[in-house]
Amino acid sequence: MSPWRRRLCIPLLPNWRTRHLMFNSFVILALLFLMVIVLNNRWIPNHIMYKEIMEMDSAYSFQLKESETVKVLQKLVVSGRVNQTENQKLLAIRASKRNTSNRAAHHVGYYSYLINEPNKCQRTSPFLILLIAVEPQQLNAREAIRQTWGKEDLFLEIQVIRLFLLGREAKLTTNNKQAIVNESIQHHDIIQQDFLDTYNNLTIKTLMGMHWIATFCPNVSYVMKTDSDMFVNTEYLIKKLLKPVAPKTKYFTGYLMKGYAPNRNKDSKWYMSQELYPGDMYPPFCSGTGYVFSGDLAEKIFKMSLSTQRLHLEDVFIGICLANLGVNPVSPPKVSDFNIWRVSYSDCVYNQLVTSHEFQPSELVKYWNQLQKNKNLCVIHPK
C-alpha cells in the first residue's frame, strides 16, 4: 500500500493539546450533569421518599399520620426505589423536619379528619358551643343528648351549637363506619379524627375540639366541654351563669379541683408516673366531667399544648396549659353548680344546677322531660 493510502487509512491520534481539551470538556459536562441531578434531585432515592412524604403532609395540612408515612415507605422499598437503610434514614429525616418529640408524638394535628363540619359557624358566631366527648358506638347517648340538653333550637334568641367528639373504634367494621357517616349526614354534629378512641386519648379528643373552634369558629362567646353521661341544664347555664354578665375573656370555670397530688398507685385509673409528671402537686384544674370557658381560650390552650408535656389525664393537662398561660380557673357562682357525682333528682334542685354525673340515655330523657314540665313550679333563688 502506498504511503499516502496508509496515511489516509490510519486514524489520526490527537496531540496532547487536543487530549487536554477533550478531558476538560468531559469534566465540565460531568459536573453540569451532576448539578442537574442535584437541582432536580428526584433522581436521588432519599429525596424521592422525602419529597413525596412532605408533599403528602402538605396535602393533609400536616395531618399525615405515621402509619400512612410507613405505607409510602414500604411501597418505595418494594419498588426498589429505596432500601431498608434508606427507609430508616428517611423516617428520621421526616421526624427531624417536623420537630417531633415524645410530648408531641400524638399531637392532634397529626390525625386527619374522618368527619368534619367546617361550616357550622359560617352564618353567625354562636353564643355557646357544646363539645361532647363520646365513643363511636354510643349512638343511644348521642340521640338522648340531641333530644334533651343538646338541642340546638332550645333557644330562639341564642345560637347553641352541638358537636360530638369521636375517635375511631379499635375494630371498626364497614357497617359501623357507614352508620356513623349516615348519622353525620342526618345531624351534622359529629367531628371525628383518625386516632384510637380510648380513655388514654381523651386529651387528644379534647384538643381536637379546641383546634376545631380555633380554626372554624374563633368568635364563639363560650364553650362547654362535657361527657356523654352528663345531665346538663343548658338553660340554667346560659340564662343564670353566662348571659347576665358582660362577655368574658380568659374565663374558665367548672368543678374546681385544688391541691390535688399525682396518684402514684400503678393500679389506679388515674395513675401518673414520676417520669411523666415529677411535680408533687397539680395546678388548679376543673373536672373533665364538665367545664365552661370563654371562646378566646380555645386557641390559646391549643397552642400552649404544643409545647407542654402531654398527659393522658385530660382535665389535669388542660389545667397545666392554663397555668402556663397564666389563667386561673375560678369557682362557679355556686359550688353546687357543677357536680362530679350524681345528684339525687328533684325538680327544684335540678332547676338550679349545671351538671350532674352518671346518667344512662333513658334516664337522661326521663328526667329532662320531667324538669321541663315542672321547672316553672320552682323559684330560682338569687345568688
Coordinates of C-alpha atoms in Angstrom, one line a residue:
M1 CA 0.0 0.0 0.0
S2 CA 1.3 3.4 -0.9
P3 CA 2.4 5.8 1.8
W4 CA -0.5 8.2 1.0
R5 CA -3.1 5.4 1.3
R6 CA -1.6 4.3 4.6
R7 CA -1.7 7.9 6.0
L8 CA -5.4 8.2 5.0
C9 CA -6.5 4.8 6.4
I10 CA -4.8 5.2 9.8
P11 CA -6.9 7.4 12.2
L12 CA -5.0 10.4 13.4
L13 CA -4.3 10.4 17.1
P14 CA -4.9 13.7 18.9
N15 CA -2.0 15.6 20.2
W16 CA -1.5 16.5 23.9
R17 CA -3.4 19.8 23.5
T18 CA -6.4 18.1 21.9
R19 CA -6.4 15.4 24.6
H20 CA -6.2 18.1 27.3
L21 CA -9.1 20.0 25.8
M22 CA -11.2 16.8 25.5
F23 CA -10.6 15.9 29.1
N24 CA -11.5 19.3 30.4
S25 CA -14.7 19.3 28.2
F26 CA -15.6 15.9 29.7
V27 CA -15.1 17.1 33.3
I28 CA -17.2 20.2 32.7
L29 CA -20.0 18.1 31.1
A30 CA -19.9 15.7 34.0
L31 CA -20.1 18.5 36.5
L32 CA -23.0 20.1 34.7
F33 CA -24.8 16.7 34.7
L34 CA -24.3 16.3 38.4
M35 CA -25.6 19.8 39.0
V36 CA -28.7 19.0 37.0
I37 CA -29.3 15.8 39.1
V38 CA -28.7 17.7 42.4
L39 CA -31.0 20.6 41.4
N40 CA -33.7 18.2 40.2
N41 CA -33.0 15.5 42.8
R42 CA -36.0 13.4 42.2
W43 CA -33.3 11.0 40.8
I44 CA -31.9 10.6 44.3
P45 CA -33.9 7.8 46.1
N46 CA -33.8 9.6 49.5
H47 CA -35.2 12.7 48.0
I48 CA -37.9 10.8 46.2
M49 CA -39.1 9.5 49.5
Y50 CA -38.6 12.7 51.5
K51 CA -40.3 14.9 48.8
E52 CA -43.3 12.5 48.4
I53 CA -43.8 12.4 52.2
M54 CA -43.6 16.1 52.5
E55 CA -46.0 16.6 49.6
M56 CA -48.5 14.3 51.3
D57 CA -48.0 16.2 54.6
S58 CA -48.9 19.4 52.8
A59 CA -52.0 17.8 51.2
Y60 CA -53.2 16.8 54.7
S61 CA -52.2 20.2 56.1
F62 CA -49.7 18.4 58.4
Q63 CA -52.4 15.8 59.4
L64 CA -50.5 12.9 57.8
K65 CA -50.3 10.2 60.5
E66 CA -47.3 8.0 61.0
S67 CA -48.9 4.8 59.7
E68 CA -49.5 6.4 56.3
T69 CA -45.9 7.5 56.1
V70 CA -44.8 3.9 56.8
K71 CA -47.1 2.7 54.0
V72 CA -45.5 5.1 51.5
L73 CA -42.0 4.0 52.6
Q74 CA -42.9 0.3 52.2
K75 CA -44.2 0.9 48.7
L76 CA -40.9 2.5 47.7
V77 CA -38.9 -0.2 49.4
V78 CA -40.8 -2.9 47.4
S79 CA -40.4 -1.0 44.2
G80 CA -36.6 -0.8 44.8
R81 CA -36.5 3.0 44.9
V82 CA -35.2 2.9 48.5
N83 CA -33.6 0.2 50.6
Q84 CA -34.3 -0.6 54.2
T85 CA -31.4 1.5 55.4
E86 CA -32.7 4.5 53.5
N87 CA -36.1 3.7 54.8
Q88 CA -35.0 4.3 58.4
K89 CA -33.0 7.3 57.4
L90 CA -36.0 8.9 55.8
L91 CA -38.2 8.3 58.8
A92 CA -35.6 10.1 60.8
I93 CA -35.4 13.0 58.3
R94 CA -39.2 13.4 58.5
A95 CA -39.2 13.3 62.3
S96 CA -36.4 15.9 62.3
K97 CA -38.2 18.1 59.8
R98 CA -41.4 18.1 61.8
N99 CA -39.5 18.5 65.1
T100 CA -41.3 15.5 66.6
S101 CA -40.7 14.8 70.3
N102 CA -42.2 12.4 72.8
R103 CA -44.6 15.0 74.0
A104 CA -45.8 15.9 70.5
A105 CA -45.8 12.4 69.1
H106 CA -49.6 12.1 69.5
H107 CA -50.4 15.7 68.6
V108 CA -53.9 16.1 67.3
G109 CA -52.6 17.8 64.2
Y110 CA -51.1 14.5 63.1
Y111 CA -54.6 13.0 62.6
S112 CA -56.7 13.6 59.6
Y113 CA -60.5 14.2 59.8
L114 CA -62.7 11.3 59.0
I115 CA -65.8 13.5 59.5
N116 CA -65.8 17.3 59.8
E117 CA -68.3 20.1 60.0
P118 CA -66.3 23.2 58.9
N119 CA -69.4 25.3 58.0
K120 CA -71.2 25.1 61.4
C121 CA -70.3 28.8 62.1
Q122 CA -70.5 30.1 58.6
R123 CA -73.6 32.2 59.1
T124 CA -73.2 33.6 62.5
S125 CA -70.9 33.3 65.6
P126 CA -72.7 31.2 68.2
F127 CA -73.1 32.1 71.8
L128 CA -72.2 28.6 73.1
I129 CA -70.6 25.5 71.6
L130 CA -71.1 22.2 73.4
L131 CA -68.2 19.9 72.9
I132 CA -69.3 16.4 74.0
A133 CA -66.8 13.6 74.3
V134 CA -68.5 10.4 73.2
E135 CA -67.4 7.0 72.0
P136 CA -68.3 6.0 68.4
Q137 CA -70.5 3.1 69.5
Q138 CA -72.6 5.3 71.9
L139 CA -75.4 6.0 69.4
N140 CA -78.1 6.0 72.2
A141 CA -76.2 8.5 74.2
R142 CA -75.9 10.9 71.2
E143 CA -79.6 10.5 70.5
A144 CA -80.6 11.2 74.1
I145 CA -78.5 14.4 74.1
R146 CA -80.0 15.6 70.8
Q147 CA -83.5 15.2 72.4
T148 CA -82.6 16.9 75.6
W149 CA -79.9 19.4 76.8
G150 CA -78.1 19.3 73.5
K151 CA -80.9 20.7 71.4
E152 CA -79.6 23.3 69.0
D153 CA -83.1 25.0 68.8
L154 CA -83.6 25.1 72.5
F155 CA -83.3 28.9 72.5
L156 CA -84.8 31.2 69.8
E157 CA -82.7 34.2 70.7
I158 CA -79.4 32.5 71.3
Q159 CA -77.5 30.2 69.0
V160 CA -76.1 27.0 70.5
I161 CA -74.0 24.5 68.5
R162 CA -73.7 20.9 69.5
L163 CA -70.6 18.8 68.5
F164 CA -69.8 15.2 69.3
L165 CA -66.1 14.5 69.5
L166 CA -65.1 11.0 68.3
G167 CA -62.0 9.0 67.5
R168 CA -62.2 5.7 65.7
E169 CA -63.0 2.3 67.1
A170 CA -60.2 -0.3 67.5
K171 CA -62.2 -2.8 65.5
L172 CA -64.0 -0.7 63.0
T173 CA -66.3 -2.6 60.6
T174 CA -67.6 -1.3 57.3
N175 CA -71.2 -1.3 58.7
N176 CA -70.2 0.7 61.8
K177 CA -68.2 3.2 59.8
Q178 CA -71.1 3.7 57.4
A179 CA -73.6 4.1 60.3
I180 CA -71.6 7.0 61.7
V181 CA -71.3 8.6 58.3
N182 CA -75.1 8.3 57.9
E183 CA -75.6 9.7 61.3
S184 CA -73.4 12.7 60.5
I185 CA -75.2 13.3 57.2
Q186 CA -78.5 13.4 59.1
H187 CA -77.5 15.6 62.0
H188 CA -74.3 17.4 61.0
D189 CA -73.0 17.3 64.6
I190 CA -70.1 14.9 64.5
I191 CA -66.4 15.6 64.4
Q192 CA -64.2 12.5 64.1
Q193 CA -60.4 12.1 63.6
D194 CA -58.3 9.1 62.8
F195 CA -57.0 8.3 66.3
L196 CA -57.9 5.4 68.5
D197 CA -60.9 6.3 70.8
T198 CA -59.6 5.2 74.2
Y199 CA -59.6 6.7 77.7
N200 CA -55.9 7.5 77.4
N201 CA -56.6 9.5 74.3
L202 CA -59.2 11.8 75.9
T203 CA -56.6 14.6 75.8
I204 CA -56.3 14.2 72.0
K205 CA -60.1 14.3 71.7
T206 CA -60.4 17.5 73.7
L207 CA -57.6 19.2 71.8
M208 CA -59.4 18.2 68.6
G209 CA -62.3 20.2 69.8
M210 CA -60.1 23.2 70.8
H211 CA -58.4 23.1 67.4
W212 CA -61.7 22.9 65.6
I213 CA -63.0 26.0 67.4
A214 CA -59.8 27.9 66.8
T215 CA -60.0 27.0 63.1
F216 CA -63.6 27.1 62.2
C217 CA -65.4 29.2 64.9
P218 CA -62.9 31.5 66.7
N219 CA -65.6 34.1 67.5
V220 CA -67.8 31.9 69.7
S221 CA -68.5 33.6 73.1
Y222 CA -68.4 30.5 75.3
V223 CA -67.6 26.8 75.1
M224 CA -68.6 23.9 77.3
K225 CA -66.7 20.6 77.2
T226 CA -68.5 17.7 78.8
D227 CA -69.1 14.0 78.6
S228 CA -71.9 11.8 77.2
D229 CA -73.1 10.5 80.6
M230 CA -73.8 14.0 82.0
F231 CA -77.1 15.8 82.7
V232 CA -76.5 19.4 81.7
N233 CA -79.1 22.1 82.4
T234 CA -78.3 24.2 79.4
E235 CA -81.0 26.8 80.2
Y236 CA -79.6 27.4 83.7
L237 CA -76.1 27.6 82.3
I238 CA -76.9 30.3 79.8
K239 CA -79.6 32.3 81.5
K240 CA -78.2 32.3 85.0
L241 CA -74.5 31.8 84.7
L242 CA -73.3 33.3 81.4
K243 CA -75.9 35.7 79.9
P244 CA -76.4 38.0 82.9
V245 CA -72.8 39.2 82.8
A246 CA -70.8 41.0 80.2
P247 CA -68.9 38.7 77.8
K248 CA -65.7 37.5 79.4
T249 CA -62.3 36.6 78.2
K250 CA -59.7 34.3 79.8
Y251 CA -62.6 32.8 81.8
F252 CA -62.6 29.2 82.9
T253 CA -64.9 27.6 85.4
G254 CA -66.3 24.2 86.5
Y255 CA -65.9 21.9 89.4
L256 CA -62.7 23.4 90.7
M257 CA -60.1 21.0 92.0
K258 CA -57.3 22.5 94.0
G259 CA -54.5 20.9 96.0
Y260 CA -54.6 17.5 94.2
A261 CA -51.4 15.4 94.1
P262 CA -50.5 12.9 91.4
N263 CA -51.7 9.4 92.0
R264 CA -48.6 7.2 92.2
N265 CA -50.6 3.9 92.6
K266 CA -50.0 1.9 89.4
D267 CA -53.3 0.1 89.8
S268 CA -55.3 3.3 89.7
K269 CA -57.2 4.6 86.7
W270 CA -55.6 8.0 87.4
Y271 CA -52.0 6.7 87.9
M272 CA -49.4 9.3 87.0
S273 CA -45.8 8.2 86.8
Q274 CA -42.9 10.3 88.3
E275 CA -41.3 10.4 84.9
L276 CA -44.3 11.8 83.2
Y277 CA -45.2 14.4 85.9
P278 CA -42.4 14.8 88.5
G279 CA -44.2 17.6 90.4
D280 CA -45.7 17.0 93.9
M281 CA -49.0 18.9 93.2
Y282 CA -51.1 19.6 90.2
P283 CA -52.1 23.2 89.4
P284 CA -55.8 24.1 89.9
F285 CA -57.9 22.4 87.3
C286 CA -61.6 21.8 86.6
S287 CA -63.0 18.3 86.4
G288 CA -63.3 17.0 82.8
T289 CA -66.9 15.9 83.5
G290 CA -67.9 19.5 82.6
Y291 CA -66.2 22.9 82.4
V292 CA -67.0 26.2 80.7
F293 CA -64.6 28.7 79.2
S294 CA -64.6 31.8 77.1
G295 CA -64.1 31.3 73.4
D296 CA -60.8 33.1 73.2
L297 CA -59.1 30.4 75.3
A298 CA -59.6 27.6 72.8
E299 CA -56.8 28.8 70.5
K300 CA -54.6 29.8 73.4
I301 CA -54.9 26.4 75.1
F302 CA -54.3 24.5 71.8
K303 CA -51.2 26.5 71.0
M304 CA -49.9 26.0 74.6
S305 CA -50.5 22.3 74.3
L306 CA -47.9 22.1 71.5
S307 CA -45.1 23.0 74.0
T308 CA -46.5 21.3 77.1
Q309 CA -45.7 17.7 78.2
R310 CA -48.6 15.6 77.1
L311 CA -50.6 13.8 79.8
H312 CA -53.3 11.3 79.4
L313 CA -55.4 12.9 82.2
E314 CA -57.2 15.4 80.1
D315 CA -58.5 17.7 82.8
V316 CA -55.2 17.8 84.5
F317 CA -53.4 18.6 81.2
I318 CA -55.8 21.4 80.4
G319 CA -55.1 22.8 83.9
I320 CA -51.4 22.7 83.3
C321 CA -51.9 24.6 80.0
L322 CA -53.9 27.2 81.8
A323 CA -51.2 27.6 84.4
N324 CA -48.6 28.0 81.7
L325 CA -50.9 30.7 80.1
G326 CA -51.2 32.5 83.5
V327 CA -55.0 31.8 83.5
N328 CA -56.6 30.8 86.8
P329 CA -59.7 28.7 86.8
V330 CA -62.4 30.2 89.0
S331 CA -65.1 28.7 91.1
P332 CA -68.7 29.0 89.7
P333 CA -71.1 31.4 91.4
K334 CA -72.4 28.4 93.5
V335 CA -70.3 25.5 94.5
S336 CA -73.3 23.2 93.7
D337 CA -73.5 24.4 90.0
F338 CA -71.1 21.7 88.8
N339 CA -71.1 18.2 90.2
I340 CA -68.7 15.3 89.6
W341 CA -71.2 12.8 91.1
R342 CA -74.9 12.1 90.6
V343 CA -77.1 14.4 92.5
S344 CA -80.4 13.0 93.8
Y345 CA -83.1 14.2 91.5
S346 CA -85.7 16.7 92.4
D347 CA -87.2 19.3 90.1
C348 CA -86.1 22.3 92.1
V349 CA -82.6 21.0 92.7
Y350 CA -82.0 20.2 89.0
N351 CA -83.5 23.6 88.1
Q352 CA -80.6 25.3 89.8
L353 CA -77.5 23.3 88.7
V354 CA -75.4 23.0 85.6
T355 CA -74.2 19.4 85.7
S356 CA -74.9 16.0 87.3
H357 CA -73.0 12.8 86.5
E358 CA -73.6 9.2 85.6
F359 CA -76.8 9.1 83.6
Q360 CA -77.9 6.4 81.2
P361 CA -79.5 7.7 78.0
S362 CA -83.0 6.6 79.0
E363 CA -82.7 8.3 82.4
L364 CA -81.5 11.4 80.7
V365 CA -84.6 11.7 78.6
K366 CA -86.9 10.8 81.5
Y367 CA -85.5 13.4 83.9
W368 CA -85.1 16.1 81.3
N369 CA -88.7 15.8 80.2
Q370 CA -89.8 15.9 83.8
L371 CA -87.8 19.0 84.5
Q372 CA -89.3 20.8 81.5
K373 CA -92.8 20.1 82.8
N374 CA -92.1 21.2 86.4
K375 CA -89.3 23.8 86.3
N376 CA -91.7 26.8 86.4
L377 CA -93.0 25.5 89.8
C378 CA -89.6 26.2 91.3
V379 CA -88.3 29.6 92.1
I380 CA -84.6 30.2 91.4
H381 CA -83.2 31.9 94.4
P382 CA -81.0 35.0 93.8
K383 CA -77.2 34.4 94.2

